[in-house]
Every structure is written in structure tokens, then in C-alpha cells.
Amino acid sequence: MSSLPAVFTSWFKSRGWSPHPHQLKMVEAARRGEHSLLIAPTGGGKTLSGFLASLVELSQDNAPGLHTLYISPLKALAVDIHRNLEMPVQEMGLDLRLETRTGDTPANRRQRQRENPPHILLTTPESLALLISYDDADAIFASLKCIVVDEAHALIGTKRGDQLALCMARLQKLAPQCRRVGLSATVAWPEELRAWLSPTARTDDVHLIKGGGGAKAKVSLLTTKEELPWSGHYGLHALPEVYEELRHVRTAILFVNTRAQAELVFQELWHLNEDALPIALHHGSLAREQRRKVEAAMARGDLRAVVATSSLDLGIDWAAVDLVIQIGPPKGVSRLIQRIGRAGHQLNTPSRALLVPANRFEVLECRAAIDGVEEGTLDGAPPRPGGLDVLAQHILGLACSKPFTADEIYSEVTKAAPYAALDRQTFDDVLRFVMDGGYALKAYDRYKRLFLTSSDRYEITSPKVAQRHRMNIGTIVEETTLKVRLRGGPVLGEIEEYFVNGLEEGDSFIFAGNLLRFEGIRELTVLCSRAAGDAPKIPQYMGGRLPFTTHLSDRVREMLADPSHWQDLPPQVAEWLRIQQWCSVLPKKDGLLVESFPRNQKEYLVAYCFAGRNAHQTLGMLLTRRMERMGLSPLGFVASDYVIAVWGLHAPRNLGELFSEDMLGDDLEEWMAESSLLRRTFKNAAVIAGLIERKYPGQEKSGRQVTVSSDLIYDVLREHEPDHILLRATRADAASGLTDIHRLGGFLKRIKGKITHRRLDRVSPLAVPILLEIGREYVGDDAIDELLAENANELIEEAMAGLENTRSLF
DNA sequence: GACCTGCTGCGGGATG
């Protein structure tokens, strides 16, 4: 307490609070001029900790000029923190200016902020990138003393995080005295986070402070009385039991994994809602106003429950939430901990969480995740090197601000951790790309953005370049969508173009919690009326997939392999596994189990890889190519996060050969080059690098236009400059993203020489779920044989019937 | 380029 000035101590006292130990530690670190990183669970006054030292300094000297820059990944959070900070500032009578600056800020206020910055500015990574591109950036930031990065764990390892790291490196040059403060949830790799925050990319530059953990969460698995589904992912079977839970809580958040699932679960809950409980819906495609309404109702404590996607993973803390329900598998322990942490911000009240698996395999994953939460084993991929596309955008931003020499910029950007290992040659290639598009594109005038002055400085070719750059700042690339408007009513949100293309007048669909009738399209808006139709469609989005962490995958395999764990599983699941044990065998903790069996004149091969869907899709493509060459006539494959199934005319014999590591050779290169996955990845990189501009002064490009021009450039580059910087960026993104080659490589290495092959005369119990996926799932570039769609009951019966015959087999 | 498992996030400036 002694480390705070009197006005602060008496303010804490007047609120009946005393500062947390970590808050004082942060102030002391600041006094010593140290950078610091606070890692603490949600709540617990984390944000105030970040600002306390700045407020103390400003209370002693409030000379004009920007003192502290706060950066949040969410606009809404910046606004909320602004409101929260005003309270202590006013109550302590501190004389200082506090403002937000995001894309929502009106132009006149932006102008004023440039000329006369507030003491504390709250903003986003994108807005910061914009500020840095101004020619007066040096004047704006010269006085800067402190940068606070909130929710740093949500930024590191992403392209937004790469961009922010680069911007901070620039700030360090404009304001060398500047101190950095990071605020983060608990992460699996705190050292990397320290390095990311550091102005020198060195871990020990940043003082690590750990905040006290709140009470430990009580997490349980919903053991439904219903029959557990063999496949499907919506979890609707358990909703009556979920609803029952809602009747006994104050406020609950129900997390689901997809927007379509959110709509469905919401709809079903309302059917069950005989008590007329106030239940709301929240996801990323709902109109901003709709979402703000829901958030405000949550803050007031007016809602009993809200069904949400990761749209509520971060952000404002709601004290009233006493239960978090996760419907469907959490896909990672850290993600689950983050979601559970959204409840129970009352001091020392343990939060409660309930996991609702939608099928049998998901039971295993949920159970494994609960064990992970109890042991506190965090997961998630560690940060990878920064994207070259992001670097290109940043370099152009720097040029928009002031001409520079290559040497000074190289030394500047390599101070940012994501680019610390960037070699000079690659940097020069990126710079060359920014300058004129690179060797293969230099003939086009539109790609000439920089020229070299007589003093060896790079300068933008015209002010138009800066204008266009500023209109296209940011690393988030989205699908094109159409707005959905209720006739004579408000905009409800947006749905993707392709979904709209599949609608005919009179079709009904569920959106924003409403049953709607499709009337037609006017300009870029879908017009709808309320409907009473049946069999409504549900909009699907080409969103990302929540990645299945390797850690959780390891836990699932461990649980499967050791029957002593099964007592923690619902009886239906334990029985399913026991029957599998009799009919076939269970996957071991290490190695790979492959089953093969005939069915309906075809040969099936089911591999229990547990490497996640992205890796499985790449594997499926490689396997079918190889089987083709072996003369096995493969016909198709289907993949889940856990399993892959391939079917064809003949059964494979030599599985060691089939799964050998050299699979990642020529086939991969060839397929990747043609694959639409890579084209999509390239498009994103091209947009981020500024090769394709989404917006021009006065017009916006449609998604179709962007795709066409990106495909053209992609083909040109592949032919004429295969080592182009954007193709390198694309391969790097794909390797850990949509094709997940890193993980596939690790998998193939791990199973080498450890493949168990079971030849069966029929489908096994464990193989039933993946066979039920056939015909329901779109896989990569290969069309699925819909005729194969299975009759669930028949299939299950057949698998379980294997029981009698099998004993004699072994 | 889709559809039955597919998240989240941001983004100009000057003028009338």
C-alpha cells in the first residue's frame, strides 16, 4: 500500500478495497522502469493493474501529450475499459484526458486526436497501424511513456499479433523511453509471450508477474438419460436436460462451436421454454446493434442464458454468470479454461461448468478436457514466425509515414519477436515486393508503390499509395456477405453469398433466432419476412474450424487405451468401448490402429489417427493417391478430428508402406499447388500484403472479383516466380493451417513401425461414427459418393452383432 | 467453391 500516493490509498479505502498484491507489483516494476507481463485468470482487477502506474505518474505530472497507449483486440473492450477507468479518474479528481480511437471514431475527433492527443488513448492493433502510417506519427508518439496490451494471449501467434509487434517496434523508435505492459490469461508458453512483449525480443527483458488464481472451477459432464448419438454434432438430444439446468441458475452462458449450432440450439431451447425464461443469442454474424443489446442485457443481469459462439470468449466480465455450459467438445483445454473463466467473478465463488457432448467420441474428448482442467495442463499451438504478408503491409505503412533506408528498417523489424529470426535476404525480398510487386509483376504500374531516392531511401510513388494503403489496413480477411433485413424492420445480421445463392423465393431459414421467409435480394441486402414454414434451412458459414489440440488428442488416446479410465465414462460409452475390445481392438496410446473390412461390395479402411481434421484431409488425399498407384482403386475418404475412413474396390495389404513418411514428398507438392485450399490461403496473403485491394477510393470489391484476380496472380506467380515472397508466405500458412503438414509429419513419424492392422469381416463399433459421416460431409476437393450414405440403425446393429461371431475368431 | 460440425477480430479522410 505504501507504494501508492495518498490520493490512491484513500480512493481504494473509500471503495472498501485494498490493492491486489499483483497490482502493487506492477506499480513497483514501473517505478523501476521495467517492462512487465501480468498473467492472471479473468477478473481480479487485471485491467486496473495495467493502468495503475500510469495513473500514478499522471497524477504527479499531467503535461500535455500522449502518455499511455492501450491496445485491445476488441473495440467493445476498449470502450468498456474507457468507462471503467473514468470512474477512478473522476473519483480521485485526476485532471487528465482519456479517449478511445477505433474505426467507429468520427473523423473530426480523429483529426483532433492527431493534433492534440489525450493522455491515455485506447485503441486496436489496426487503428494503431493507421496512426503509425501518418507523417506526423513521430509528433503524436514522441511523449509516449507506456503501452498496455490487453488480452495479449489472444493476439500473440496471430497475424494481428504480428502486426502489433511490428507497430510496437516502430513506437520504440519514436519513443525509446516507452515502457511495455502486457495483460494475459494463463497460457502454455509464458516465455514466448514475454519475448513477444519485449522491445528486444528477449524474454528476460520483461518482468513476469502472476496474479492469484480465483477459486477453482467445478466442471462436470452431463450424463444424459437419452441414448447417446453415434454421430452428429448439434447435441439437441440433451437440450431438455440443459433446459432443466437453466431453471436453477442465475445466468448461464451456453457456448457452442458454430454459428449454425447456435441458431439451432437457441431455437430448440425456445421450444422447450415453457417458463418463458429470457434466453438470448450471440454470434459474430448478428448485427452489431443486436449484439450490443444482448451484451447490455447481460450486464444488467436481465438474461437467464445466452447461446454464443467464441464471440463471447473475450470481453466484458459479467459478475452474474454462475454457470457455463459447453455444448459439443471444447477442442482444447486452454479454450475450455478461458470459457469457464467467463463465470464466477464474485470473489471466491467457484464457477461451475457443464460439458454436453453431442456424440460418443465427443464424450471421450469432453472427459479428457475435464481431466486437463483439473490438472491445469494448458495447451494450444506456440507462436510461429511472423507472416511475410503482414511484414509487407507494415513496410508500406512505414513508407507512408516517412522515407527510410533498408538498413534502418531491417534492424527495426527484427526487434519484434515474430521477426527476430528474419534473414536479410528474405527481408530484402519483401521490400522488393512492396516496391514493385517483384520480378514477375514489375511490368504492372499498379504494383509500383515505392521508388528509391538518390539518398538510398525508399519513398512512396504518390500520395494515392498512402491513401489506398490506409483504406486496406488490417490482417483480417473475410468472406463476402449480404445483409439480412426484415421487411420494414432492422438489419438482423449477415449471411454468406453462397448460402443466399441456394435460396429461392419462399424458402424459409432460421437466422438471428427468427424463422424467416426469403423474399428476394435488393442491392446487397437479403429481404425477408417472418415465416411459418417448415423444414427451414440454416445458414452455414465458411468459418475456421476450432483446432483440436495435440494435447487433448493425447489425452483422448490415453483414455481409450486404458480401461481403468473407463469408470469415469457414462455407462453407454464404456459399454461401446468394451464391445469394440471384443470385436476388434482399441487404439493404443502410441502407434496407429487401422481396421479394414468389406461392406456392400466395397473395401473400407478406417485409421484412428487423432491428428485433427486439417491434417486428416491432407492425409486422405495423400493416401488415396498412393492407393491409386497401388492399384487399389480408392473411391473416396471422409475425415473427422479423430478418424479417417477410405473406401475403394480392394483392400490394402502393406500398411507400413501405405503410411510411410515419404508420403510427404512429391505428391504433396503437386497436390498443394493445385489445391483450392492453397488458393484460398494465397488470396488471404495477397490481400494482406496489399497486392489485391479490397477497397478503392469510392468503391469496394466483391468477393468474386477478389477471388478471380487472386487466382490469376497465383497462376502467374507459380509459373514465373515460384519462389515469390507471397508463395512462400502461402506455403508457411498452409503448413500449419488448412493442410496442417507439420502435424501430419509428426504423426507419420510417431506411428512408424507401430501400426496395428485388424482385418475384420464387418464394421467395428468404433468405426460406426465415421461411416455415418459419409455423404454428409464435404471433403477437400473430392466429391463424396452420396449413395454411400448409411442407414444408421442398420450399421449399428451390424457392428454390435459382430459380438457373437467375433469371440470364435480370436 | 460450397451447403447436414466450419470461431473470432478490424479497417480512410475530407467535405457538405
CSV table of C-alpha atoms (C1' of nucleotides) in Angstrom, one decimal, chain A residues 110 127 134 258-259 291 309 478 540-543 545 778, chain B residues 1-14:
chain,number,residue,atom,x,y,z
A,110,ARG,CA,-9.6,11.6,-35.1
A,127,SER,CA,-6.1,1.7,-35.6
A,134,TYR,CA,0.7,9.2,-40.6
A,258,THR,CA,-20.5,-23.0,-34.8
A,259,ARG,CA,-23.0,-20.3,-35.7
A,291,ARG,CA,-25.3,-8.0,-30.2
A,309,THR,CA,-20.0,-18.9,-30.2
A,478,GLU,CA,-13.5,-12.2,-44.6
A,540,GLN,CA,-23.7,-22.1,-43.0
A,541,TYR,CA,-20.5,-20.1,-42.9
A,542,MET,CA,-17.1,-20.8,-44.3
A,543,GLY,CA,-15.6,-20.0,-40.9
A,545,ARG,CA,-12.6,-24.8,-37.5
A,778,TYR,CA,-17.8,-32.2,-48.0
B,1,DG,C1',-16.3,-23.3,-54.3
B,2,DA,C1',-19.5,-24.7,-51.4
B,3,DC,C1',-24.3,-26.5,-48.2
B,4,DC,C1',-26.1,-31.7,-42.7
B,5,DT,C1',-19.5,-29.7,-37.5
B,6,DG,C1',-17.0,-24.5,-40.4
B,7,DC,C1',-14.9,-19.3,-34.5
B,8,DT,C1',-13.3,-14.6,-33.6
B,9,DG,C1',-11.4,-10.0,-34.7
B,10,DC,C1',-10.7,-4.6,-37.6
B,11,DG,C1',-10.5,-1.3,-41.3
B,12,DG,C1',-10.0,6.3,-45.0
B,13,DG,C1',-10.4,11.3,-45.0
B,14,DA,C1',-12.2,15.5,-46.5
